[in-house]
Coordinates of N, CA and C in Angstrom, one line a residue:
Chain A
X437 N -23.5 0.6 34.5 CA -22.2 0.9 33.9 C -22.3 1.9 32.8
X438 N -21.0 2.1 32.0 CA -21.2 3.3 31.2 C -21.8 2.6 29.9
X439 N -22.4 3.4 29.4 CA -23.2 3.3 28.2 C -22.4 3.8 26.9
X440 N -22.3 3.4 25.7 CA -21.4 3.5 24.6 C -22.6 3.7 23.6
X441 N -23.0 4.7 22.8 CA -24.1 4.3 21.7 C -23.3 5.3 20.2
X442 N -23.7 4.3 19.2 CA -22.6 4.6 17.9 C -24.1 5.1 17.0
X443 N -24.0 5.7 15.9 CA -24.7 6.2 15.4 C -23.9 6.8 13.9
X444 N -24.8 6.7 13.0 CA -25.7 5.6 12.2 C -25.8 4.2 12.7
X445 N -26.2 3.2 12.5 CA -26.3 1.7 12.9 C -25.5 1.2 11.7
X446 N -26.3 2.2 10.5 CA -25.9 1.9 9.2 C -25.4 3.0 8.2
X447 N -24.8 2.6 7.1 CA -24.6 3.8 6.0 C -24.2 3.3 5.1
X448 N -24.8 3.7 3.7 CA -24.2 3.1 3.0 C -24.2 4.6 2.1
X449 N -22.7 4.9 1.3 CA -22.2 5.6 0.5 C -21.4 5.1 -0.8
X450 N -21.8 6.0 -2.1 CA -21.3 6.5 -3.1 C -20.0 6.2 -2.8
X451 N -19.0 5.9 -3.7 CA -17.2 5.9 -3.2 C -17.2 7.0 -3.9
X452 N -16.5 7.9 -3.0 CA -16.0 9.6 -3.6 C -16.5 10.2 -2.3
X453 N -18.0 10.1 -1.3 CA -18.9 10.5 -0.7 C -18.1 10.8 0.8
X454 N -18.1 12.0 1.3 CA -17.6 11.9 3.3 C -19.0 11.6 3.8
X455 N -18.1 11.1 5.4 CA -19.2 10.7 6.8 C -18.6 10.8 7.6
X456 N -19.4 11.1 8.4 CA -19.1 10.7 10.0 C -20.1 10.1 10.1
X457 N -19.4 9.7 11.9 CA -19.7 8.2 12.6 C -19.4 9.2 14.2
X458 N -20.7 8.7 14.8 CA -20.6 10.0 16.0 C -20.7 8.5 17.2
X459 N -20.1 8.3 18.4 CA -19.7 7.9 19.4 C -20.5 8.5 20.4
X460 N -21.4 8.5 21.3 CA -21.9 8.7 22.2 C -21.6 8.0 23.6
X461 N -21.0 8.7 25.2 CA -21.0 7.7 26.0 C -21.1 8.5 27.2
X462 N -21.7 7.9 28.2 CA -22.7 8.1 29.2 C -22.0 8.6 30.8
X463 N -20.2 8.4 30.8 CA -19.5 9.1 31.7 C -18.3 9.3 31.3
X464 N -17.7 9.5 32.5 CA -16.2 10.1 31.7 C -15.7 8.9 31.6
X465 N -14.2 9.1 30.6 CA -13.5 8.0 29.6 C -12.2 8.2 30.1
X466 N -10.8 7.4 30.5 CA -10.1 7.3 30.4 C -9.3 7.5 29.1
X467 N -9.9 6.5 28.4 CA -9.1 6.5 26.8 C -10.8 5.9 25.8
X468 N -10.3 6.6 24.8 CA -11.3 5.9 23.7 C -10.5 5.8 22.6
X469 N -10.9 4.4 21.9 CA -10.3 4.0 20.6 C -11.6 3.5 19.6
X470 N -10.9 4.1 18.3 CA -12.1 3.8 17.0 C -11.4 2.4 16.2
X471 N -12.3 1.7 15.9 CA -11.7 0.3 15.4 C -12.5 0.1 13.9
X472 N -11.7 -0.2 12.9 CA -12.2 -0.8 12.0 C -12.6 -2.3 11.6
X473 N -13.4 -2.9 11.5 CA -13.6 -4.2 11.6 C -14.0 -4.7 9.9
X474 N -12.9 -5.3 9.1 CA -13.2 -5.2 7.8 C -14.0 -6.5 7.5
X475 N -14.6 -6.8 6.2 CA -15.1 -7.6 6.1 C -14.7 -9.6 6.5
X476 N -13.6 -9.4 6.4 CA -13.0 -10.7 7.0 C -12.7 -10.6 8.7
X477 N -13.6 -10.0 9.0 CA -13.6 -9.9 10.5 C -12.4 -9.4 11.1
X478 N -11.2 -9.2 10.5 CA -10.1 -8.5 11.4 C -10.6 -7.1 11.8
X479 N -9.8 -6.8 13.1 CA -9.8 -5.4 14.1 C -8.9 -4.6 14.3
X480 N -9.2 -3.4 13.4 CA -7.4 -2.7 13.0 C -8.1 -1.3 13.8
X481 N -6.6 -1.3 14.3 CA -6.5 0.3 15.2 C -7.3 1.1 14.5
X482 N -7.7 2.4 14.7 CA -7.5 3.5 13.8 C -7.0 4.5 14.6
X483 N -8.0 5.2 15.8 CA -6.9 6.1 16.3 C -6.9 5.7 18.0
X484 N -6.2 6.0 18.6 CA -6.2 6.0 20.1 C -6.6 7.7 20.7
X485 N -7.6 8.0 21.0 CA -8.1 9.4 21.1 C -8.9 9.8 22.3
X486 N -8.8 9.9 23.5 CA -9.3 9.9 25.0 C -9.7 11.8 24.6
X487 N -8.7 12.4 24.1 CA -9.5 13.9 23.7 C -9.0 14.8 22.4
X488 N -9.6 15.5 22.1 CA -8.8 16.0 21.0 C -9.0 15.8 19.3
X489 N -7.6 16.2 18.5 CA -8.2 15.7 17.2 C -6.7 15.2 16.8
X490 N -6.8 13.8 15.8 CA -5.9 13.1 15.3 C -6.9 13.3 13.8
X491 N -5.7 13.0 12.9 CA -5.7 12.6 11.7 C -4.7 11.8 11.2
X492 N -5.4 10.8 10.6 CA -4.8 9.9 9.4 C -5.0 9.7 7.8
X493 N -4.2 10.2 7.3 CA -4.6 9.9 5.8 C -6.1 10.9 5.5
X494 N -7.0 9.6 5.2 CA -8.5 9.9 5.0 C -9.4 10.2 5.7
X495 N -8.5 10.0 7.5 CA -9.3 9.3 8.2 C -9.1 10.7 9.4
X496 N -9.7 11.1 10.1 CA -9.8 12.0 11.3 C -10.4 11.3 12.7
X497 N -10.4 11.8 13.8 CA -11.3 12.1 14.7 C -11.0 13.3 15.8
X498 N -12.2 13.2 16.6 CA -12.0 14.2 17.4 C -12.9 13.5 18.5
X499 N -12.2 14.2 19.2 CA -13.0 13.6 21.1 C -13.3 15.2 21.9
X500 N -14.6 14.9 22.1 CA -14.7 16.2 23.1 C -15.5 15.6 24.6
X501 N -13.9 15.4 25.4 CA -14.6 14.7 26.5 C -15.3 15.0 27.1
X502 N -15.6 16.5 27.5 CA -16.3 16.9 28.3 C -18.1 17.0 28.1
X503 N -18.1 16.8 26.5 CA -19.5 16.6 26.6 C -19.3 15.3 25.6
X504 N -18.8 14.8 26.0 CA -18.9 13.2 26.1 C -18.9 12.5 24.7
X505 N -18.4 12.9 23.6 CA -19.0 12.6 21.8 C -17.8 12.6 21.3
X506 N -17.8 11.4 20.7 CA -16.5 11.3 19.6 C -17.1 11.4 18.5
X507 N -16.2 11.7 17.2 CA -16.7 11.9 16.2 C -15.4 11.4 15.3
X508 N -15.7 9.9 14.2 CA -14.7 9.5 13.1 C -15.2 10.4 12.2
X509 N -14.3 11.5 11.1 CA -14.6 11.5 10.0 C -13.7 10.2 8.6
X510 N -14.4 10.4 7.8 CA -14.1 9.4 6.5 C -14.4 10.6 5.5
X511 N -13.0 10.5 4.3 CA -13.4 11.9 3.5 C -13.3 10.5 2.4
X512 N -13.5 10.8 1.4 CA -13.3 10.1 -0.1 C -13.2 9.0 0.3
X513 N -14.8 8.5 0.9 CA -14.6 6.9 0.9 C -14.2 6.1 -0.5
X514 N -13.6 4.8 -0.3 CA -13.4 4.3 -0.8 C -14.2 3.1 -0.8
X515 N -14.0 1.8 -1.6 CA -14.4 0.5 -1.4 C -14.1 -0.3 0.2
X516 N -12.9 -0.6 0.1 CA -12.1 -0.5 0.8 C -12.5 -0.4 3.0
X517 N -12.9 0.8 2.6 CA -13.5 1.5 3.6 C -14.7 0.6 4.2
X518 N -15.4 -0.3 3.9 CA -16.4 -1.4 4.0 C -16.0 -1.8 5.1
X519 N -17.4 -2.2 6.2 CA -17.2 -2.9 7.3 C -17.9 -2.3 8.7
X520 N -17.5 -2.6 10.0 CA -17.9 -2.2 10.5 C -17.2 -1.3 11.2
X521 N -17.5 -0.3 12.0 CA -16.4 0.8 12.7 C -16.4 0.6 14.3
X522 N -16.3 0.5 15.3 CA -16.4 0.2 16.6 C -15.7 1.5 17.1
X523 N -16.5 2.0 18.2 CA -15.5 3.1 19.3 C -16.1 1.8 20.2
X524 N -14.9 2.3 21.5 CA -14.6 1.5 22.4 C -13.9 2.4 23.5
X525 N -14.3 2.5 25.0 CA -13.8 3.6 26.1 C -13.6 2.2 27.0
X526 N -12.5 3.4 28.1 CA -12.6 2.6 29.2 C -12.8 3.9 30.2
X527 N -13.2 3.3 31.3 CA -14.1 4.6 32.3 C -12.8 4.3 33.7
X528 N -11.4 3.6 33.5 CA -10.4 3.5 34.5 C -10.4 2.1 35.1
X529 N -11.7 1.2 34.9 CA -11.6 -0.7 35.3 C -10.6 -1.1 34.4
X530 N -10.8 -2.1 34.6 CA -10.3 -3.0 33.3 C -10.7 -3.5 32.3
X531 N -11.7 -3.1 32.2 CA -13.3 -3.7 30.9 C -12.8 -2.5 30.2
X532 N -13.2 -3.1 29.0 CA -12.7 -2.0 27.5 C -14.6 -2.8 26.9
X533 N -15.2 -1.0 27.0 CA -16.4 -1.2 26.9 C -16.9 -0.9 25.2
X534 N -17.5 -1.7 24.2 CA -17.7 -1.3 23.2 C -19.4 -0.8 22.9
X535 N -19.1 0.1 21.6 CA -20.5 0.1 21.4 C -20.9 -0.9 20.2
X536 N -22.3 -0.7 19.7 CA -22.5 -2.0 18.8 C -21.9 -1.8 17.7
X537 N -21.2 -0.8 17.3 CA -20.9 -0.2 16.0 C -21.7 0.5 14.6
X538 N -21.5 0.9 13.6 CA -21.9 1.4 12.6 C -21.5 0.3 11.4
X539 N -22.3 0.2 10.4 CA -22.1 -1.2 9.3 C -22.0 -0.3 8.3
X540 N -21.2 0.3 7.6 CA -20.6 1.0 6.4 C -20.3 0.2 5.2
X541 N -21.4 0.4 4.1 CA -21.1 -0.3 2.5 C -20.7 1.1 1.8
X542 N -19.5 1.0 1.2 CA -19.3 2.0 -0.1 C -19.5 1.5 -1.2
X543 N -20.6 2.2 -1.7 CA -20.8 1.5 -3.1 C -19.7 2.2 -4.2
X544 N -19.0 1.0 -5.3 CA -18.1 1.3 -6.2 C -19.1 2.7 -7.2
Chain B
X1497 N 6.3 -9.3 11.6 CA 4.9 -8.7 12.2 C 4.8 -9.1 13.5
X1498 N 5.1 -8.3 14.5 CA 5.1 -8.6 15.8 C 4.0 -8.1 16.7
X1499 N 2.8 -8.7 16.3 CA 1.3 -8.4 16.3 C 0.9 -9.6 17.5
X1500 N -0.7 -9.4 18.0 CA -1.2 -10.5 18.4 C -1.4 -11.5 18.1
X1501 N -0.8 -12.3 18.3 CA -0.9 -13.7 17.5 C -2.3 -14.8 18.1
X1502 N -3.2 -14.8 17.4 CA -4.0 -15.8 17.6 C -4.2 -17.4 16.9
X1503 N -4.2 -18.2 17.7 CA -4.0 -19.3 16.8 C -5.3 -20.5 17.3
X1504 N -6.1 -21.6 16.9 CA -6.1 -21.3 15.6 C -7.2 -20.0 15.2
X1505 N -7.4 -19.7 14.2 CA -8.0 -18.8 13.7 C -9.5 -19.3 13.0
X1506 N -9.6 -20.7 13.3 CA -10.7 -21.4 12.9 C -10.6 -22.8 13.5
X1507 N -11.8 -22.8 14.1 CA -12.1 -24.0 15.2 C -13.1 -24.4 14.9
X1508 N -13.5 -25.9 15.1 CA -14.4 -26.4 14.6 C -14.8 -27.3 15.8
X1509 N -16.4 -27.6 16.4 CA -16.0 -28.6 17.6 C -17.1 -28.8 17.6
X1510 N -17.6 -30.4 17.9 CA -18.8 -30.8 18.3 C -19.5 -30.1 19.7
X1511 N -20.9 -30.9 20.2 CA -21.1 -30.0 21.0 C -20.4 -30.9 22.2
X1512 N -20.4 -30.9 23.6 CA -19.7 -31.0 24.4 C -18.0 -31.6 24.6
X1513 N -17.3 -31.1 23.3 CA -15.9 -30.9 23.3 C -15.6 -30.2 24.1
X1514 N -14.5 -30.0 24.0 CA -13.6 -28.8 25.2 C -12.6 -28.0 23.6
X1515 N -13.0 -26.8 23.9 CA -12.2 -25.7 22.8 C -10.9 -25.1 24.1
X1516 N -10.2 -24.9 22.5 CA -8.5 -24.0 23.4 C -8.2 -23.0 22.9
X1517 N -8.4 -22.3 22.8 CA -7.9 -20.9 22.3 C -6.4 -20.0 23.0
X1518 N -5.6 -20.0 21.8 CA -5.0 -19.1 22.2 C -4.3 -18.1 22.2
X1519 N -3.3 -17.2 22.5 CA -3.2 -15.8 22.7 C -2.0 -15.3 22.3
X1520 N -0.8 -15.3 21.7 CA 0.5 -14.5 22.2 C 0.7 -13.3 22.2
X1521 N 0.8 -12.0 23.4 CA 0.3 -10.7 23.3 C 1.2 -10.2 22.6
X1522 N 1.5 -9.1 22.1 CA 2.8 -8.1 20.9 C 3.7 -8.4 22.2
X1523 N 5.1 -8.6 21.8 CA 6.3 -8.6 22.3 C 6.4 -7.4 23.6
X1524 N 6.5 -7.5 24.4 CA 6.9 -6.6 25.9 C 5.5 -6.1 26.5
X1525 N 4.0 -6.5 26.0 CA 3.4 -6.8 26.8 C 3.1 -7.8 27.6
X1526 N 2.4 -7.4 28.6 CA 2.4 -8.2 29.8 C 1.0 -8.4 30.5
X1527 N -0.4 -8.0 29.4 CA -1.5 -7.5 30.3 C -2.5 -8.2 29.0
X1528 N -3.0 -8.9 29.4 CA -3.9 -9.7 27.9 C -5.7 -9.6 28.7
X1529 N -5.8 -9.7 27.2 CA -7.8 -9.7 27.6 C -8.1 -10.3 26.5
X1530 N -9.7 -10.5 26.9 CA -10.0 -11.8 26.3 C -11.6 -10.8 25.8
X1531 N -12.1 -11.1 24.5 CA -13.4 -10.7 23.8 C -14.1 -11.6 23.8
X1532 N -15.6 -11.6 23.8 CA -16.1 -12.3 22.7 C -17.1 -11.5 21.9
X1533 N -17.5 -11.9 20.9 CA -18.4 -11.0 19.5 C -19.1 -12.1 19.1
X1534 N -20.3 -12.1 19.5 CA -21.3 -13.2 18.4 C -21.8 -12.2 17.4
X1535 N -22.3 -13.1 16.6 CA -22.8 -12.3 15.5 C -23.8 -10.9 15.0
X1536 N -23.1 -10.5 14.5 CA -24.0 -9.3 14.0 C -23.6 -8.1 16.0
X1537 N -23.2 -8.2 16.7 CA -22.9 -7.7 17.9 C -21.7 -7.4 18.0
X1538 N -21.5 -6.3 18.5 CA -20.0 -5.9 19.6 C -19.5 -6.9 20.2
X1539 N -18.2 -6.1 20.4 CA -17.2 -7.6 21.3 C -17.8 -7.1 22.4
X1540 N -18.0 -8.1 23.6 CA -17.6 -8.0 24.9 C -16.9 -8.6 25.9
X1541 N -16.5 -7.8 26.5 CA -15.3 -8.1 27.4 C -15.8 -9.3 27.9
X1542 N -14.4 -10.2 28.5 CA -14.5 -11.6 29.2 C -13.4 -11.6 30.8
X1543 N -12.6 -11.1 29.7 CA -11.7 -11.3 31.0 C -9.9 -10.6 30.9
X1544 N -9.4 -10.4 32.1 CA -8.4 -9.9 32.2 C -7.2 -10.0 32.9
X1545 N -6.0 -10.5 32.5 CA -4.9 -11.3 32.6 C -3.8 -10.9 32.6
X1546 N -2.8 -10.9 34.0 CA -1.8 -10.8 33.5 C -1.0 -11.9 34.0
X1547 N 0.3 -12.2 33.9 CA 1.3 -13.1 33.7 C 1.0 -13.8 35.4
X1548 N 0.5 -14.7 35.1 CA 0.2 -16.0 36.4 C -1.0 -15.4 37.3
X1549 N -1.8 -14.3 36.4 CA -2.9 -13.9 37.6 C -3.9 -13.2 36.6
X1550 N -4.8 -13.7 37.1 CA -6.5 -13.0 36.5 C -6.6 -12.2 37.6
X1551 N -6.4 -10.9 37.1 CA -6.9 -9.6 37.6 C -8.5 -9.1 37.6
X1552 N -9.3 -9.9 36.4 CA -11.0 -9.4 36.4 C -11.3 -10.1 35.2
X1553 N -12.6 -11.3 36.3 CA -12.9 -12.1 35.0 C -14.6 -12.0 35.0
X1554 N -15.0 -10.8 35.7 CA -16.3 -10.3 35.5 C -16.8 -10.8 34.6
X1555 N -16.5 -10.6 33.2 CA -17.2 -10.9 31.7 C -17.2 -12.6 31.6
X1556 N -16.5 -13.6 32.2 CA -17.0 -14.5 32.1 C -17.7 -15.5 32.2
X1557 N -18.5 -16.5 31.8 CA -19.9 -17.5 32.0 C -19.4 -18.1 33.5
X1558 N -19.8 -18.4 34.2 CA -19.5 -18.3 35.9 C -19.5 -20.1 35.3
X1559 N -19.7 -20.8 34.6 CA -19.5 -22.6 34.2 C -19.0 -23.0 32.7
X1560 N -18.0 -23.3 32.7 CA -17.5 -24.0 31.6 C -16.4 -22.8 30.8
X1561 N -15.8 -22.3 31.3 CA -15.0 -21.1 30.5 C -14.0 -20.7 31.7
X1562 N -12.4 -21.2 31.2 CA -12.0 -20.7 32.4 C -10.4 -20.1 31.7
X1563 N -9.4 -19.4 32.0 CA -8.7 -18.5 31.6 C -6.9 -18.5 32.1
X1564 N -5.9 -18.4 31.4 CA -5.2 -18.7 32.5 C -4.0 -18.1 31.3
X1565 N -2.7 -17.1 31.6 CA -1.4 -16.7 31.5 C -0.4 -17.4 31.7
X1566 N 0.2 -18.4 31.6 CA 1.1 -18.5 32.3 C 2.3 -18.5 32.8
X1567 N 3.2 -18.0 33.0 CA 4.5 -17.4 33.3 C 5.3 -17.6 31.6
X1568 N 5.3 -18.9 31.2 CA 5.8 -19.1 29.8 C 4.8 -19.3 29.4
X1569 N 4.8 -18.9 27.7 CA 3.6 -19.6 27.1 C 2.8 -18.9 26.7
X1570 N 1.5 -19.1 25.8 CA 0.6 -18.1 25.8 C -0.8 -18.1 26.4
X1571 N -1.4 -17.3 26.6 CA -2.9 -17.1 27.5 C -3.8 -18.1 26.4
X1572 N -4.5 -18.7 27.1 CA -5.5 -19.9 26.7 C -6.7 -19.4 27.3
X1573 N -7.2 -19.2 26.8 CA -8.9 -19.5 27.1 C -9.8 -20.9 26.7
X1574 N -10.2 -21.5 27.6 CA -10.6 -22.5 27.8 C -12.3 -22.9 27.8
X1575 N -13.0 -23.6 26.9 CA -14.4 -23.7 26.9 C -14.6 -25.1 27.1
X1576 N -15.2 -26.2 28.4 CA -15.2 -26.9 28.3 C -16.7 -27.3 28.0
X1577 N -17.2 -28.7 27.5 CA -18.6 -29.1 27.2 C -19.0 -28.2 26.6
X1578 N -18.7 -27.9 25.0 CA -18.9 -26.1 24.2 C -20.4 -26.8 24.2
X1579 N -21.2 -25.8 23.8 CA -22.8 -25.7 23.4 C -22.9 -24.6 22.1
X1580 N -23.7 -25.2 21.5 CA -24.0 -24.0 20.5 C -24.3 -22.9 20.1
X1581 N -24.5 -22.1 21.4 CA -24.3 -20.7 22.0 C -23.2 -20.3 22.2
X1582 N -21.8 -21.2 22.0 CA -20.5 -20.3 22.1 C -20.2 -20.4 21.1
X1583 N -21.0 -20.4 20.1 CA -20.4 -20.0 18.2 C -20.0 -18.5 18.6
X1584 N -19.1 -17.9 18.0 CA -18.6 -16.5 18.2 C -17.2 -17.1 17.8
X1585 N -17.1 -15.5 17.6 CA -15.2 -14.9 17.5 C -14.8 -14.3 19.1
X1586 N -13.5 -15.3 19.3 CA -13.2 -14.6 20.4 C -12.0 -13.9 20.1
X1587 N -12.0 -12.9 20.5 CA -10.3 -11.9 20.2 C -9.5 -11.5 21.3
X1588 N -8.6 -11.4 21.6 CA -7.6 -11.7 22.0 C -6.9 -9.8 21.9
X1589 N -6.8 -9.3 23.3 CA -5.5 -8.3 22.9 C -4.6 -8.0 24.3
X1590 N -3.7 -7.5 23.5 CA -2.6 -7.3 24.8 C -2.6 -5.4 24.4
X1591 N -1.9 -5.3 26.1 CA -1.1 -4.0 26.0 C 0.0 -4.0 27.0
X1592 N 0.7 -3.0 26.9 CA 1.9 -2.3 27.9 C 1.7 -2.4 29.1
X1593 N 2.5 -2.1 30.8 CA 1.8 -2.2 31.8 C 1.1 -1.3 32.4
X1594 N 0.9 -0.4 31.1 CA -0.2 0.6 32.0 C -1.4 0.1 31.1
X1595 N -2.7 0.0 31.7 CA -3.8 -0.7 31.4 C -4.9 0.9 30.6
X1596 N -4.4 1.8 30.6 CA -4.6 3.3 30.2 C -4.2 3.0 28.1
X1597 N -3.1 2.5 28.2 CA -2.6 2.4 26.7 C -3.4 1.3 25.9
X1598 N -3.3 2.1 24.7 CA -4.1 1.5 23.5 C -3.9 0.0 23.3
X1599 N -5.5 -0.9 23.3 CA -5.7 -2.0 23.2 C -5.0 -2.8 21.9
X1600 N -4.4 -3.6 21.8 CA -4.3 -4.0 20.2 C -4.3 -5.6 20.4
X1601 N -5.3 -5.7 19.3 CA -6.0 -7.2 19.0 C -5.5 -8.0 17.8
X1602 N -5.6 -9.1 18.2 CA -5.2 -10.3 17.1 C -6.6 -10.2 16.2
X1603 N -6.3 -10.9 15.3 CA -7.0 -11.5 14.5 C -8.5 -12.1 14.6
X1604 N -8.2 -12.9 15.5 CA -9.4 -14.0 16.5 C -9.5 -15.4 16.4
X1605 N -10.2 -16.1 16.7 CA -10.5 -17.0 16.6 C -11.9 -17.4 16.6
X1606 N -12.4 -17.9 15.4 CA -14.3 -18.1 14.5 C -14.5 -19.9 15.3
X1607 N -15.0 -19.6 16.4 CA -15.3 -20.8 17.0 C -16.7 -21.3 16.2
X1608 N -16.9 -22.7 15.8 CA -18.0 -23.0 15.3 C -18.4 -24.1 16.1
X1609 N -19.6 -24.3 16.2 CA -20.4 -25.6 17.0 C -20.8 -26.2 16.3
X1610 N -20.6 -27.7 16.0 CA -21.7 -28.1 15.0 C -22.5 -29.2 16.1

């Protein structure tokens, strides 16, 4: 099956500091979504992105399906920002395949 | 807030209890799936539901875990004789009836085994 691999594992930033968070996956995607998982374990949308580039606020991505890489940016992290980040594809089943995610500390 | 509603959001159960978990998808969907995330790991898929039919329940333990929609009501996921290997968050999302549109998740539910 298809393979999802997220990168950094980890990061930890300065608040003021940008990152990205790069998405890696192994065939073509129907749709990919970036998830933020805050420290109380809730799982908030961020963007719904199969190709292309969205922006929110602080928050961007971009999908380039054809060579297979998503990429979240984060400008002026905050505190806030803490937690884990999840991309997530589906390849047209019904399984919504995740990767292990990225563990993001912004230090105050 | 007309979100995924998971309820409860904390479960507590000896070992060979039977856990209930359950689901209400956002208002006008009709297509629910089921997570689970143990610790420190990604969710992974369990299973996939719509109104009186499991469409793909690949992701689930082939004994003691079983899944069900039903016409009224909300989707239940079912763990019978729990063991302490099903400590995890199970999450819960629905979508629209095209299975293409963006996933959106409840809260969850922090199953604990003592």
């Amino acid at each position: 099956g298809i393979q999802v691999e997220q990168s950094p594992p980890d990061l930890i930033l300065q608040e003021g500091a940008n990152s990205t968070l790069r998405c890696n996956f192994s065939d073509s995607v129907n749709n990919l979504q970036w998830f933020h998982q805050n420290p109380w374990g809730q799982l908030i949308n961020l963007f719904y992105i199969p190709s292309g580039t969205k922006q929110n606020g602080r928050l961007s991505a971009t999908t380039v399906a054809t060579e297979r890489y998503s990429l979240l940016y984060i400008s002026s992290s905050q505190t806030t920002d803490s937690g884990v980040y999840f991309c997530a594809v589906n390849t047209g089943g019904f399984k919504t395949i995740f990767g292990a995610g990225t563990r993001l500390f912004v230090k105050a | 807030n007309a979100g995924v509603m998971q309820n409860p959001r904390h479960l507590v159960r000896r070992r060979g209890q039977e856990a209930r978990l359950r689901c209400s998808p956002m208002k006008g969907h009709s297509h629910v799936y089921w997570y689970r995330q143990l610790p420190e790991e990604g969710l992974k898929f369990m299973v996939y539901l719509q109104k009186e039919n499991i469409i793909d329940e690949s992701g689930m333990p082939k004994e003691r875990f079983s899944a069900e929609f039903p016409k009224e009501g909300p989707s239940i996921l079912r763990i019978q004789q729990v063991v302490r290997g099903d400590s995890a968050a199970y999450f819960c999302a629905s979508s629209p009836d095209d299975r293409y549109q963006p996933q959106h998740f409840g809260d969850g539910t922090r199953l604990s085994i003592l």
